Amino acid sequence: MLRVLFRPEAVMLPDQSRPVVAATLPVGADHITEIANRF
């Protein structure tokens, strides 16, 4: 599930925001879901 959420985020977000998503991965899937919901 992480890959499914991460791939769209990596494509949608600009290059400068990708490190933010990468830093969120170790925190937990809940934060990734929140980021995905914003879009």
PDB file of C-alpha atoms in Angstrom:
ATOM      1  CA  MET A   1       0.000   0.000   0.000  1.00  0.00           C
ATOM      2  CA  LEU A   2       2.871   2.356   0.667  1.00  0.00           C
ATOM      3  CA  ARG A   3       4.081   2.028  -2.897  1.00  0.00           C
ATOM      4  CA  VAL A   4       0.628   2.723  -4.275  1.00  0.00           C
ATOM      5  CA  LEU A   5       0.337   5.917  -2.233  1.00  0.00           C
ATOM      6  CA  PHE A   6       3.945   6.991  -2.679  1.00  0.00           C
ATOM      7  CA  ARG A   7       4.126   6.722  -6.457  1.00  0.00           C
ATOM      8  CA  PRO A   8       1.262   9.140  -7.207  1.00  0.00           C
ATOM      9  CA  GLU A   9       2.589  11.574  -4.608  1.00  0.00           C
ATOM     10  CA  ALA A  10       6.070  11.494  -6.117  1.00  0.00           C
ATOM     11  CA  VAL A  11       4.648  12.238  -9.550  1.00  0.00           C
ATOM     12  CA  MET A  12       2.203  14.937  -8.448  1.00  0.00           C
ATOM     13  CA  LEU A  13       4.484  16.833  -6.095  1.00  0.00           C
ATOM     14  CA  PRO A  14       7.238  19.094  -7.449  1.00  0.00           C
ATOM     15  CA  ASP A  15      10.858  18.006  -7.025  1.00  0.00           C
ATOM     16  CA  GLN A  16      11.314  20.259  -3.994  1.00  0.00           C
ATOM     17  CA  SER A  17       8.484  18.490  -2.170  1.00  0.00           C
ATOM     18  CA  ARG A  18       9.690  14.948  -2.833  1.00  0.00           C
ATOM     19  CA  PRO A  19      12.122  14.953   0.136  1.00  0.00           C
ATOM     20  CA  VAL A  20       9.164  15.874   2.344  1.00  0.00           C
ATOM     21  CA  VAL A  21       7.283  12.781   1.206  1.00  0.00           C
ATOM     22  CA  ALA A  22      10.405  10.646   1.622  1.00  0.00           C
ATOM     23  CA  ALA A  23      10.840  11.969   5.167  1.00  0.00           C
ATOM     24  CA  THR A  24       7.220  11.096   5.916  1.00  0.00           C
ATOM     25  CA  LEU A  25       7.543   7.458   4.862  1.00  0.00           C
ATOM     26  CA  PRO A  26       9.333   6.273   8.043  1.00  0.00           C
ATOM     27  CA  VAL A  27       6.785   8.072  10.226  1.00  0.00           C
ATOM     28  CA  GLY A  28       3.839   5.970   9.123  1.00  0.00           C
ATOM     29  CA  ALA A  29       1.189   5.374   6.487  1.00  0.00           C
ATOM     30  CA  ASP A  30      -1.274   7.642   8.322  1.00  0.00           C
ATOM     31  CA  HIS A  31       0.740  10.735   7.428  1.00  0.00           C
ATOM     32  CA  ILE A  32       1.032   9.599   3.815  1.00  0.00           C
ATOM     33  CA  THR A  33      -2.721   9.183   3.703  1.00  0.00           C
ATOM     34  CA  GLU A  34      -3.183  12.716   5.039  1.00  0.00           C
ATOM     35  CA  ILE A  35      -0.872  14.088   2.352  1.00  0.00           C
ATOM     36  CA  ALA A  36      -2.701  12.115  -0.332  1.00  0.00           C
ATOM     37  CA  ASN A  37      -6.057  13.393   0.922  1.00  0.00           C
ATOM     38  CA  ARG A  38      -4.885  16.989   0.518  1.00  0.00           C
ATOM     39  CA  PHE A  39      -4.644  16.400  -3.217  1.00  0.00           C
TER      40      PHE A  39
END
